[in-house]
mmCIF file of C-alpha atoms in Angstrom:
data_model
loop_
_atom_site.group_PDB
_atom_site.id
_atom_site.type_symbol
_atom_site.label_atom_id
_atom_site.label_comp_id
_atom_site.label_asym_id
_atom_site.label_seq_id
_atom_site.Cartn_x
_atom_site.Cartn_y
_atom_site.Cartn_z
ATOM 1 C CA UNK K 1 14.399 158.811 -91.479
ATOM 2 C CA UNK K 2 14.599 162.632 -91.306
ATOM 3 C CA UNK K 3 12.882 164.873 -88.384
ATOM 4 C CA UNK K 4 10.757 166.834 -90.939
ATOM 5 C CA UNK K 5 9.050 163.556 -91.778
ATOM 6 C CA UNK K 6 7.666 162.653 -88.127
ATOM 7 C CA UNK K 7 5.053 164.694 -86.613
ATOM 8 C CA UNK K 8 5.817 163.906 -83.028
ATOM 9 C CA UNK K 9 8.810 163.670 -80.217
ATOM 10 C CA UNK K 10 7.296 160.863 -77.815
ATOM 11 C CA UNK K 11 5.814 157.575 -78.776
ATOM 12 C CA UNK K 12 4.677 154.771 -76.407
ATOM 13 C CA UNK K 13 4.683 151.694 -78.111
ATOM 14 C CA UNK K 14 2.487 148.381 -76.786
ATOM 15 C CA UNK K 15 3.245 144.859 -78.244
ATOM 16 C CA UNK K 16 0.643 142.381 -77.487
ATOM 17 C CA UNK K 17 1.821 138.765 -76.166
ATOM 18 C CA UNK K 18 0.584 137.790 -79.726
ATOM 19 C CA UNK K 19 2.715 139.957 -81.475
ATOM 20 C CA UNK K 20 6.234 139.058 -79.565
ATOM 21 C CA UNK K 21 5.496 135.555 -79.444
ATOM 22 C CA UNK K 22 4.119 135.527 -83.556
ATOM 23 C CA UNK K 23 1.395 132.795 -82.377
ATOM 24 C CA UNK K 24 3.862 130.337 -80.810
ATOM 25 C CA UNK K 25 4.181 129.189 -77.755
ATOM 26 C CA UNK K 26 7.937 130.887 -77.382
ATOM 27 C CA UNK K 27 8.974 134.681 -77.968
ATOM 28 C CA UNK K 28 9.754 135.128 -81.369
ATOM 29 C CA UNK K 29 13.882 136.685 -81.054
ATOM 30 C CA UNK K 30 13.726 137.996 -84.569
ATOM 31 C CA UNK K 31 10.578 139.397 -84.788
ATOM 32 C CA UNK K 32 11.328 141.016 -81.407
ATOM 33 C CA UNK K 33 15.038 142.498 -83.212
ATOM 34 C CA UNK K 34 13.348 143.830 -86.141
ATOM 35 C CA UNK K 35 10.724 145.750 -83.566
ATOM 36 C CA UNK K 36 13.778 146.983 -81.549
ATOM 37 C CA UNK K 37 15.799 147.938 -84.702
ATOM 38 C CA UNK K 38 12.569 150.329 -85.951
ATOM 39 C CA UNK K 39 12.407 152.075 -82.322
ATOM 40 C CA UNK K 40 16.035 152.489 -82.411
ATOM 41 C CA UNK K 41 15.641 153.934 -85.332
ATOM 42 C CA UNK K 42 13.089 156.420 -83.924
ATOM 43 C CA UNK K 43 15.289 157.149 -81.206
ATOM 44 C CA UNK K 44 18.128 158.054 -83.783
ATOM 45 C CA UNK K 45 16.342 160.339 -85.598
ATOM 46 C CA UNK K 46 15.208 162.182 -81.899
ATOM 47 C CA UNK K 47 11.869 160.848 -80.935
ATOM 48 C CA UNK K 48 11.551 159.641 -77.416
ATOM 49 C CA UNK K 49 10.337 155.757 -77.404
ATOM 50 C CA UNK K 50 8.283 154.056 -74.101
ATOM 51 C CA UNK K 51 8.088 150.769 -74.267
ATOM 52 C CA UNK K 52 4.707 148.759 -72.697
ATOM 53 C CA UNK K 53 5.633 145.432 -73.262
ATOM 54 C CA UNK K 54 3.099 142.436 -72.692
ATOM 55 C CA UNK K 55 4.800 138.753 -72.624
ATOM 56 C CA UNK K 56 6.442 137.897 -69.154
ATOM 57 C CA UNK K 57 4.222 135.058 -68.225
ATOM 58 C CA UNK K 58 4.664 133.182 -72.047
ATOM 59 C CA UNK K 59 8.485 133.967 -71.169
ATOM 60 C CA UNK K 60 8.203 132.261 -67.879
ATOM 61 C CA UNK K 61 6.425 129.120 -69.176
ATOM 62 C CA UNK K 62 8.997 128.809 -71.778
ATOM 63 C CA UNK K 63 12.019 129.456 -69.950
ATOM 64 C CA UNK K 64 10.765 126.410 -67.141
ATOM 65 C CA UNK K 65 9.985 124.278 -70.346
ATOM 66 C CA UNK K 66 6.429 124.334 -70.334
ATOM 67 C CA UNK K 67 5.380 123.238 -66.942
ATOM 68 C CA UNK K 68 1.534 121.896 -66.767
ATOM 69 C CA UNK K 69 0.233 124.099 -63.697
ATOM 70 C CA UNK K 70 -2.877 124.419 -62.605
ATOM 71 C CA UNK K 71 -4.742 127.802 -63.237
ATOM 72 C CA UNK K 72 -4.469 129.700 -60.639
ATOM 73 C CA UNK K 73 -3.282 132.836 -58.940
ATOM 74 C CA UNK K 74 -0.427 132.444 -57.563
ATOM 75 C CA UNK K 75 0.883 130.392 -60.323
ATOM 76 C CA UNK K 76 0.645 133.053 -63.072
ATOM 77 C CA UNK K 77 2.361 135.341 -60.750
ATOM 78 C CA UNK K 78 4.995 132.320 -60.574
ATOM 79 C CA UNK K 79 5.926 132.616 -64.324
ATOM 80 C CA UNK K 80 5.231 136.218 -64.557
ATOM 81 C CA UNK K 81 8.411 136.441 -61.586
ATOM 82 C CA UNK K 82 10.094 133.956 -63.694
ATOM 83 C CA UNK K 83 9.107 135.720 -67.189
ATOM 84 C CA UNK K 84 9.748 139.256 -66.458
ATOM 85 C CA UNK K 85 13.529 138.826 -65.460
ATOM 86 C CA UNK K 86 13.808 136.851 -68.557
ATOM 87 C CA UNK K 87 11.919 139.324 -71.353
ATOM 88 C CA UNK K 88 14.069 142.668 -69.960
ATOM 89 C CA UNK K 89 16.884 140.582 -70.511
ATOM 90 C CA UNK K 90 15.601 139.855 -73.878
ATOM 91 C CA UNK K 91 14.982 143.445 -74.519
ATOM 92 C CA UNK K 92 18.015 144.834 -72.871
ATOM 93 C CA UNK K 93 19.833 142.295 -75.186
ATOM 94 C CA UNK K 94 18.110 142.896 -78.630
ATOM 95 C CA UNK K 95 18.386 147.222 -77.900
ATOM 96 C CA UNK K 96 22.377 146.778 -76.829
ATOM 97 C CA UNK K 97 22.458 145.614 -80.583
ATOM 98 C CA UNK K 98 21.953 149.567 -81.345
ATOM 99 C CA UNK K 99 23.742 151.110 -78.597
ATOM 100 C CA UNK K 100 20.752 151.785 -76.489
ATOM 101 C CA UNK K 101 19.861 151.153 -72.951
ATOM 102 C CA UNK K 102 16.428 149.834 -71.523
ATOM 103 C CA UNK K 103 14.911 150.637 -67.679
ATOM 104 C CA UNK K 104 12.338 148.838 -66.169
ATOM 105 C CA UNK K 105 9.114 150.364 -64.591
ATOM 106 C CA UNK K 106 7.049 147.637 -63.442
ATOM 107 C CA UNK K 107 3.452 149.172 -62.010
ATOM 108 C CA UNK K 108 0.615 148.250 -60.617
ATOM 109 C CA UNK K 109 -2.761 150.176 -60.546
ATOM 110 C CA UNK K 110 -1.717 151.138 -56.967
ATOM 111 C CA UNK K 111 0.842 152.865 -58.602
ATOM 112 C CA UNK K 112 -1.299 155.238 -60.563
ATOM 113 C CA UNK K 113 -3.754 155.971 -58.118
ATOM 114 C CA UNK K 114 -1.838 157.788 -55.374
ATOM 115 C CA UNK K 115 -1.107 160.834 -56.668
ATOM 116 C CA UNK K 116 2.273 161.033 -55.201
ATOM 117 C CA UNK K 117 3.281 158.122 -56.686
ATOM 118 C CA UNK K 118 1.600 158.599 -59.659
ATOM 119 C CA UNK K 119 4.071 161.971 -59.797
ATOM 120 C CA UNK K 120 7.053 159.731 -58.746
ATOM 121 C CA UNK K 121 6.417 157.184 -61.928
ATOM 122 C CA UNK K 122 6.175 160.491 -64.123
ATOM 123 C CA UNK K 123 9.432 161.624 -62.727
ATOM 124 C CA UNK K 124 11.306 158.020 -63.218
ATOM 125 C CA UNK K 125 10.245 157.868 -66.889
ATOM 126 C CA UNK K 126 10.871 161.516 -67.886
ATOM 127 C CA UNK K 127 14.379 160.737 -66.272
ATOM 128 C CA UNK K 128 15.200 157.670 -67.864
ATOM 129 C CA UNK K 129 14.226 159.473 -71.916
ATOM 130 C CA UNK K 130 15.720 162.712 -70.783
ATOM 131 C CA UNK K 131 19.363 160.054 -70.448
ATOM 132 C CA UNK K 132 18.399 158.427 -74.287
ATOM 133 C CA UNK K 133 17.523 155.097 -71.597
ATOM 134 C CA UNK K 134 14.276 153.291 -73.285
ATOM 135 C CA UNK K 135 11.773 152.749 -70.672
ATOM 136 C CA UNK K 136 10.234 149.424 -70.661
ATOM 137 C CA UNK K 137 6.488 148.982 -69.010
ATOM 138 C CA UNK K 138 4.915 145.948 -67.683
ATOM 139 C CA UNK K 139 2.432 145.533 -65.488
ATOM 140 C CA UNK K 140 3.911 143.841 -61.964
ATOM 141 C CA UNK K 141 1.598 140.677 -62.189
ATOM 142 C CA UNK K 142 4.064 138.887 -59.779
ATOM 143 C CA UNK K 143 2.700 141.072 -56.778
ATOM 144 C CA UNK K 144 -0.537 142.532 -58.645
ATOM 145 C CA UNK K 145 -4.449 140.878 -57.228
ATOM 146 C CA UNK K 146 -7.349 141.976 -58.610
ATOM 147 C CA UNK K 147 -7.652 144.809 -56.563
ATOM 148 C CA UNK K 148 -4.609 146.463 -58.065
ATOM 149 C CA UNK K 149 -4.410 145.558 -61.923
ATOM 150 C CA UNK K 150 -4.691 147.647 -64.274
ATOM 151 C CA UNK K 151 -5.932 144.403 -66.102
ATOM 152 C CA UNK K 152 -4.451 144.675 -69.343
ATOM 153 C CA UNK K 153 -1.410 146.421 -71.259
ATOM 154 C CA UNK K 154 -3.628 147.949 -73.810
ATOM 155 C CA UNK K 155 -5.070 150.219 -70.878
ATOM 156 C CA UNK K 156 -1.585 150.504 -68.991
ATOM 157 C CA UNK K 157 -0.112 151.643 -72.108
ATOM 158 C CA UNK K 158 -2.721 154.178 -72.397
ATOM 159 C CA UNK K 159 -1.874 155.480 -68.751
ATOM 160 C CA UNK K 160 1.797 155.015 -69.748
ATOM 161 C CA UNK K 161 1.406 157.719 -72.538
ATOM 162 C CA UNK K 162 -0.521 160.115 -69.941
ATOM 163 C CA UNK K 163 1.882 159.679 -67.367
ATOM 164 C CA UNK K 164 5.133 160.598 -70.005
ATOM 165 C CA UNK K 165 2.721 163.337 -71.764
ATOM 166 C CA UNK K 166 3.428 161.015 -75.315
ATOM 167 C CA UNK K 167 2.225 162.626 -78.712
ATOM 168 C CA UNK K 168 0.894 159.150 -79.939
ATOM 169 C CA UNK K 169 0.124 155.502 -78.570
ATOM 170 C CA UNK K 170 0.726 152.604 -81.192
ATOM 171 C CA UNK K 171 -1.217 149.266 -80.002
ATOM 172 C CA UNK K 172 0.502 146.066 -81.738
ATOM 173 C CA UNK K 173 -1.190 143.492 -82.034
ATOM 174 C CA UNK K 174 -2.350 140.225 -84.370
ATOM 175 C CA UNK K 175 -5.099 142.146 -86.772
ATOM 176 C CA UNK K 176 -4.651 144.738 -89.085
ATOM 177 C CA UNK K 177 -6.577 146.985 -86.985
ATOM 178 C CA UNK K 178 -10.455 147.822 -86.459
ATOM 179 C CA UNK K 179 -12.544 146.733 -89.074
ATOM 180 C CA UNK K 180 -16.467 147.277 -89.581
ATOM 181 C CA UNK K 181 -17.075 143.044 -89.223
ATOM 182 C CA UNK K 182 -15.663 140.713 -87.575
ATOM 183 C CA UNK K 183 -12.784 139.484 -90.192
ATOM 184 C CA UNK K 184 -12.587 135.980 -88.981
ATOM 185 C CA UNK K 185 -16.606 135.160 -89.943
ATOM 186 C CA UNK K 186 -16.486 138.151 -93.012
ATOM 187 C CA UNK K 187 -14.560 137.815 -95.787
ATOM 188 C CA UNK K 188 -16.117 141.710 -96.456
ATOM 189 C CA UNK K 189 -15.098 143.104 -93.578
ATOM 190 C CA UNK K 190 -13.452 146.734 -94.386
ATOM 191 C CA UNK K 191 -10.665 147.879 -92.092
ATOM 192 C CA UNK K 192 -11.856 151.487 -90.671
ATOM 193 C CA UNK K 193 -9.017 153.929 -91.284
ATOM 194 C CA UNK K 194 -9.873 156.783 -89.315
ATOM 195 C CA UNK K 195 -11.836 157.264 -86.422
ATOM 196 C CA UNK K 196 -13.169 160.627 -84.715
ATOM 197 C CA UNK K 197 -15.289 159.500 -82.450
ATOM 198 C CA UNK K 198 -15.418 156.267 -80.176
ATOM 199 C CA UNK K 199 -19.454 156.007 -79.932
ATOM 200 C CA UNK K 200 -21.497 152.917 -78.910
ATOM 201 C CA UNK K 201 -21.809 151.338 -82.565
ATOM 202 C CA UNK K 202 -17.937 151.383 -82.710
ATOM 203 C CA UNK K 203 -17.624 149.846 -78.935
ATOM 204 C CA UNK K 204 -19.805 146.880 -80.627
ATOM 205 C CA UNK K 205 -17.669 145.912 -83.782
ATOM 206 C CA UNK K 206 -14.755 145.103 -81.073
ATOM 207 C CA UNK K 207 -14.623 141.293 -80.400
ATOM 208 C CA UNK K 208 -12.213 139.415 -77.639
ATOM 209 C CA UNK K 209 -9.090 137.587 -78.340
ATOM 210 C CA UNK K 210 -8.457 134.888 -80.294
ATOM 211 C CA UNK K 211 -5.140 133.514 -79.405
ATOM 212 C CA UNK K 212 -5.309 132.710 -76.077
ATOM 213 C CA UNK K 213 -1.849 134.070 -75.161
ATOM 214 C CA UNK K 214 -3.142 137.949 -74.038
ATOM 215 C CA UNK K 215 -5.517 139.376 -72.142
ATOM 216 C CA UNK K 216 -6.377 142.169 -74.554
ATOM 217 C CA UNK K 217 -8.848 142.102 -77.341
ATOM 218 C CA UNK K 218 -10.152 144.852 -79.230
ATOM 219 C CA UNK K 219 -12.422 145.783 -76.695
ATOM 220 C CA UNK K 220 -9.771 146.712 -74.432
ATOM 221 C CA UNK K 221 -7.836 148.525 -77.183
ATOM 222 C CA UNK K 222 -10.885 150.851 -77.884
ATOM 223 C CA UNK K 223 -11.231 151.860 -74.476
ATOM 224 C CA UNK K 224 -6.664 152.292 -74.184
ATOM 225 C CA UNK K 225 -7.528 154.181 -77.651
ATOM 226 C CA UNK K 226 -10.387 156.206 -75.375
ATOM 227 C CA UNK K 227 -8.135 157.082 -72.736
ATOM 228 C CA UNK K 228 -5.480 158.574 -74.609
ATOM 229 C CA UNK K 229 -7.575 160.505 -77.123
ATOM 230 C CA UNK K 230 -9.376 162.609 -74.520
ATOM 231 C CA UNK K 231 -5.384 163.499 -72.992
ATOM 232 C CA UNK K 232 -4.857 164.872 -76.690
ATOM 233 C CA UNK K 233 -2.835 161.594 -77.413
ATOM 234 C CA UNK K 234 -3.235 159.957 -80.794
ATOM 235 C CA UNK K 235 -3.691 156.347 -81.285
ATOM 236 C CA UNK K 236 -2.435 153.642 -83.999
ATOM 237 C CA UNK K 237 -4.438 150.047 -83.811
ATOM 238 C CA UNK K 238 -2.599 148.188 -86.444
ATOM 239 C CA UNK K 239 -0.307 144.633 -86.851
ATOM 240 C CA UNK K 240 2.888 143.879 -85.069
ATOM 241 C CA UNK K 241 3.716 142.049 -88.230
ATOM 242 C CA UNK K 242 3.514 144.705 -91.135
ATOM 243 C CA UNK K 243 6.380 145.843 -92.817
ATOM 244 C CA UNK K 244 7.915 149.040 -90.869
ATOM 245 C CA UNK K 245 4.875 149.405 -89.146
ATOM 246 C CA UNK K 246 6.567 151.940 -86.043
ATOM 247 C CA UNK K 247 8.021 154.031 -88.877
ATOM 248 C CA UNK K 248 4.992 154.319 -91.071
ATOM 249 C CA UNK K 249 2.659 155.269 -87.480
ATOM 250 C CA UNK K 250 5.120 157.825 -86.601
ATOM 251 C CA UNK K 251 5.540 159.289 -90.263
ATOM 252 C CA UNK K 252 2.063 158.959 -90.523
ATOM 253 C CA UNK K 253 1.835 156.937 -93.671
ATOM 254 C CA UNK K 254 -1.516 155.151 -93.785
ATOM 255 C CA UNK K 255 -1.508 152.176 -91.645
ATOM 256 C CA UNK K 256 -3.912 150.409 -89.686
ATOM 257 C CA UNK K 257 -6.687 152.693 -87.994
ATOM 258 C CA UNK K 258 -5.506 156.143 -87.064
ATOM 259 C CA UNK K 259 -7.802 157.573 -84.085
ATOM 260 C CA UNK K 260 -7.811 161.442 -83.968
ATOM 261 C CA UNK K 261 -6.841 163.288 -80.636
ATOM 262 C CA UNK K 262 -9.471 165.879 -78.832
ATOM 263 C CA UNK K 263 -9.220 169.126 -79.618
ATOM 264 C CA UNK K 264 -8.774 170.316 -76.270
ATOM 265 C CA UNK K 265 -7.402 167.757 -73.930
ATOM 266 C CA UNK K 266 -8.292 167.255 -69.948
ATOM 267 C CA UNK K 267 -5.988 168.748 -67.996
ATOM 268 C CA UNK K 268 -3.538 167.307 -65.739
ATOM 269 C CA UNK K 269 -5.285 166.657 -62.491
ATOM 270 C CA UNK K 270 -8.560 164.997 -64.980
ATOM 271 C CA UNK K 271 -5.733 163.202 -66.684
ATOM 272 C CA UNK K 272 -4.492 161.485 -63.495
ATOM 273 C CA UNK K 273 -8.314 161.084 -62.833
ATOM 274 C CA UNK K 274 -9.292 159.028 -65.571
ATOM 275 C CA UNK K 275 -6.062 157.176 -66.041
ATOM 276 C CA UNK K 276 -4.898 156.582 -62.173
ATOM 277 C CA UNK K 277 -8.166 155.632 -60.402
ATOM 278 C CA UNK K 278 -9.974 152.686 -60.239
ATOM 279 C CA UNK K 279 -13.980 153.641 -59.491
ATOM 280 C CA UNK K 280 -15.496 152.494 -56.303
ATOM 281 C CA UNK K 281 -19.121 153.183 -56.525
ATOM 282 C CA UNK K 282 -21.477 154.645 -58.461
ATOM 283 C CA UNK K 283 -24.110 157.327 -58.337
ATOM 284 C CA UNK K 284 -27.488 157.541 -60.373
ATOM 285 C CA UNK K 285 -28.057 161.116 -61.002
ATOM 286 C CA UNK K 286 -31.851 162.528 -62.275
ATOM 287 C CA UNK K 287 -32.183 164.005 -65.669
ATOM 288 C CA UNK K 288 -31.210 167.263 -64.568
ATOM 289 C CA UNK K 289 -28.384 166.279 -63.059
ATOM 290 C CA UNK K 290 -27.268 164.337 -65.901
ATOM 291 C CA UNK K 291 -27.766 167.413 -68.321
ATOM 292 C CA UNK K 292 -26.104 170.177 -65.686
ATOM 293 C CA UNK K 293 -22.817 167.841 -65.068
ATOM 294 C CA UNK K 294 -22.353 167.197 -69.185
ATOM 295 C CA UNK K 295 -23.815 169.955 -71.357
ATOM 296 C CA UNK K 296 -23.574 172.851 -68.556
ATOM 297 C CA UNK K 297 -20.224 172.504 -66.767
ATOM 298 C CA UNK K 298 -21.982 172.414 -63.601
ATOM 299 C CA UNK K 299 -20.655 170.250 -60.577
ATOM 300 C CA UNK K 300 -23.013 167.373 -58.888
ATOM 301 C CA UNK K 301 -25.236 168.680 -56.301
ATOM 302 C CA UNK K 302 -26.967 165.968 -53.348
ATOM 303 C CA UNK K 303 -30.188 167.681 -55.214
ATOM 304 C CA UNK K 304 -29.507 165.684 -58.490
ATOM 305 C CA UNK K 305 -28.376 162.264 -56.835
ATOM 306 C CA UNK K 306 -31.266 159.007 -56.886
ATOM 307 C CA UNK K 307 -29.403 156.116 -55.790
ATOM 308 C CA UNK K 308 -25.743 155.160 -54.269
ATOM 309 C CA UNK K 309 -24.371 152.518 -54.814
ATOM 310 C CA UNK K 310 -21.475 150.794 -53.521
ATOM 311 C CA UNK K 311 -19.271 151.213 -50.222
ATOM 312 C CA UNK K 312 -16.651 154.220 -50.293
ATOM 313 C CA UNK K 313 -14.844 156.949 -48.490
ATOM 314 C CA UNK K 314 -14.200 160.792 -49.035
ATOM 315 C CA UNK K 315 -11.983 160.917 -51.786
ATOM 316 C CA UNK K 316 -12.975 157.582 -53.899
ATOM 317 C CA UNK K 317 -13.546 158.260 -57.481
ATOM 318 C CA UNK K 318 -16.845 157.339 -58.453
ATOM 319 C CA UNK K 319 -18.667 156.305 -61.792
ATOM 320 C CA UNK K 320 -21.873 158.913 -62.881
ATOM 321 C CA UNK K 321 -24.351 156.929 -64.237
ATOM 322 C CA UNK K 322 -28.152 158.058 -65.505
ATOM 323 C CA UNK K 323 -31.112 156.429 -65.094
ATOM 324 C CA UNK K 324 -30.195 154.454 -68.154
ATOM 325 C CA UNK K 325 -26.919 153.113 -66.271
ATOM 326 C CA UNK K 326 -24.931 154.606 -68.711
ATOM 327 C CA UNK K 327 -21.892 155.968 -67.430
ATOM 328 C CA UNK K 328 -21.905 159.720 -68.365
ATOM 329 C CA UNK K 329 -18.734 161.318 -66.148
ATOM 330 C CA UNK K 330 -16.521 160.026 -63.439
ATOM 331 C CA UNK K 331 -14.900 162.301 -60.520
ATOM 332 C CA UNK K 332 -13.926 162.239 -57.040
ATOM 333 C CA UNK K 333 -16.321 162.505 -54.485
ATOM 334 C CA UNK K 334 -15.922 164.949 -51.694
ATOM 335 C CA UNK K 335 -18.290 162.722 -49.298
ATOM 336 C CA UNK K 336 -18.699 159.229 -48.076
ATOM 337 C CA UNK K 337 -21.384 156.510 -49.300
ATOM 338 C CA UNK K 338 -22.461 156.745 -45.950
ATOM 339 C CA UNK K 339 -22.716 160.268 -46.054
ATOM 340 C CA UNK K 340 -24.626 160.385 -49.124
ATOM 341 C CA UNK K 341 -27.187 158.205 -48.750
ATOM 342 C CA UNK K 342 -28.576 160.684 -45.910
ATOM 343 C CA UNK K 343 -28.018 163.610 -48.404
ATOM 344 C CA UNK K 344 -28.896 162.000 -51.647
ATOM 345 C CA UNK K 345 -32.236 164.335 -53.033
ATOM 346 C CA UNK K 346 -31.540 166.824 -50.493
ATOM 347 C CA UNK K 347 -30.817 170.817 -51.088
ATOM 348 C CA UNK K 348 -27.014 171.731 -50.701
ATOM 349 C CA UNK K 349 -28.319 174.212 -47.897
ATOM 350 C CA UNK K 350 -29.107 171.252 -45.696
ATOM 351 C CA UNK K 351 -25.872 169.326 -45.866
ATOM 352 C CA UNK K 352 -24.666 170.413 -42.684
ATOM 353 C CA UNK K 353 -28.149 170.042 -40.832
ATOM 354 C CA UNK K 354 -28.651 166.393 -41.722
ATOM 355 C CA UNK K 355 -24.675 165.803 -40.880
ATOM 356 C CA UNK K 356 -23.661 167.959 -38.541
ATOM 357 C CA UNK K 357 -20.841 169.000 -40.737
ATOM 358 C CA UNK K 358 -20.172 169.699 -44.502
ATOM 359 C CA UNK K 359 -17.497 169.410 -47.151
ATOM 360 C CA UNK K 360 -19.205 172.294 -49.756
ATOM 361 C CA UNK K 361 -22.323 172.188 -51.576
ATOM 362 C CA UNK K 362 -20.359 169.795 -54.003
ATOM 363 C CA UNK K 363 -20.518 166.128 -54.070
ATOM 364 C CA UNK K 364 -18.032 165.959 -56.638
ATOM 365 C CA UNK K 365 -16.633 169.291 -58.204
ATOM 366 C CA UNK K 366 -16.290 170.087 -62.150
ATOM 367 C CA UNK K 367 -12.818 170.362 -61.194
ATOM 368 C CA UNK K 368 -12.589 166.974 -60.073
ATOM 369 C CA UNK K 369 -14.657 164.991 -62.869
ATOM 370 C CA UNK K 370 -14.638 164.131 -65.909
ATOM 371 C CA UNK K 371 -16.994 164.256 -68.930
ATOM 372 C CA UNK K 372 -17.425 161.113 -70.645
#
């Protein structure tokens, strides 16, 4: 593979549970080789890998022979202990085969929304490429509630390839890639190639999964494929299982569906807001509002606010919703639920007089939102 074939110098890589596992109930060891022999490859010719992996909790079940547990909790965050040791040994095992290291960042929503630590997971995984170490990613489901998943490893991957500033995210997984039907019921379905813009129609053609082993469907690979567009990252859907499918994504030989980057990406701080923070409330902004905050740059005023809705402090990042309850931005708001509700509809000039104090004529700055 020669340099003046590949187009970029950082990859993040997801495999799906389906992929490493080839619809068994076991990890599939020489599927999983011929994966690490392509990214070894990449790593030969000078293009930094991250790896998201998905697969600790079918590793745990099969390394305790199957047990027959109930459903809950705490016991998927029994095999996911038990898994993960045993898939970065896997890993560590199958990329020793090619001289290369692995290091293991296992994070948790938690992780990405504190900026401080969000900087500290930056730091670990620039470290660990800047040594030729492969960084593995999993989400740490043996510690991780509700509260604190990222939920899937289609949307941590995204955040992965924020976080390490990657040039393009490749999502593995058990269909070819997007197509304009559902394949399974539609023997016509066409497989979309190229996509420039994720728009409501496209959000529809994305079904769930199939195979029961992930928690990622196509639905969740959109919105990863969302994420990491708008930071300038492109994205790769395509199969685990085609022939040289990491080369052919990075040498950009037509393969699955190819999703084009923004133009002009969000800067850091936006980057960190839309991939770190989890939203805890919402506010419906009027017309105006709606039009100022995404065709005019302007930041939310009280003036433009209607409703707020959920319980949150100074600081929380927020969805922007219209009356339609369409999401239209997201940003971090520089006043409390409790404080808006008395300010909501009210002139910036009377901020202070309704509570007795004020944070700027800003509910949430352009600096601090985003534009969906």
């Amino acid at each position: 593979m020669n340099l003046s074939e590949i187009g970029y110098r950082r990859v993040v890589v997801k495999l799906g549970t389906s992929v490493l596992t080839s619809g068994s109930k076991q990890l599939d060891k020489a599927h999983m080789v011929e994966l690490a022999r392509q990214m070894a490859a990449l790593m030969k010719a000078g293009v930094e890998v991250v790896l998201c992996t998905s697969g600790a909790i079918a590793a745990g079940r099969e390394h305790l022979g199957y047990p027959e547990l109930p459903d809950t909790v705490a016991n998927k965050q029994l095999l996911a202990a038990v898994g993960q040791s045993q898939l970065i040994l896997a890993w560590s095992q199958l990329f020793s085969i090619y001289g290369l290291h692995v290091g293991q960042l296992l994070l948790t929503r938690a992780d990405l929304h504190d900026r401080e630590r969000y900087l500290n997971a930056r730091d670990s995984l620039n470290a660990l490429l800047a040594h030729g170490i492969i960084p593995i990613i999993n989400e740490n489901d043996a510690v991780a509630t509700n509260e604190i998943k990222v939920g899937d490893n289609d949307n941590l991957s995204a955040r992965a390839a924020l976080l390490c500033d990657a040039d393009l995210l490749i999502l593995l997984t058990d269909q070819q890639g997007l197509f304009d039907a559902d394949p399974r019921s539609n023997p016509d379905a066409k497989l979309i190639k190229q996509v420039v813009n994720i728009d409501d129609s496209l959000r529809l053609l994305a079904g769930g999964a199939v195979s029961g082993l992930g928690t990622g469907g196509m639905a969740t690979k959109l919105e990863a494929a969302d994420i990491a567009r708008r930071a300038g990252v492109e994205v790769v859907i395509a199969s685990g299982h085609h022939p040289q499918v990491i080369q052919k994504s990075v040498c950009k030989e037509p393969v699955g569906t190819h999703f084009t980057a923004l133009e002009n990406p969000l800067e850091s701080r936006k980057q960190w807001i839309l991939a770190g923070q989890a939203t805890k409330g919402k506010l419906m902004l009027d017309n105006g509002a709606v039009t100022a905050v995404t065709q005019k740059g302007r930041s939310l005023l009280s003036k433009g606010i209607i409703q707020v809705l959920g319980e949150f402090d100074r600081g929380a990042t927020l969805q922007l919703i219209g009356r339609d309850g369409k999401e239209y931005a997201r940003g971090m708001s520089r006043y409390s639920a409790k404080d808006l509700i008395k300010i909501a509809g009210e002139h910036s000039d009377n901020i202070e007089s309704l509570l007795g104090y004020d944070y700027g004529d800003a509910v949430v700055h352009r600096n601090d939102m985003v534009v969906l």
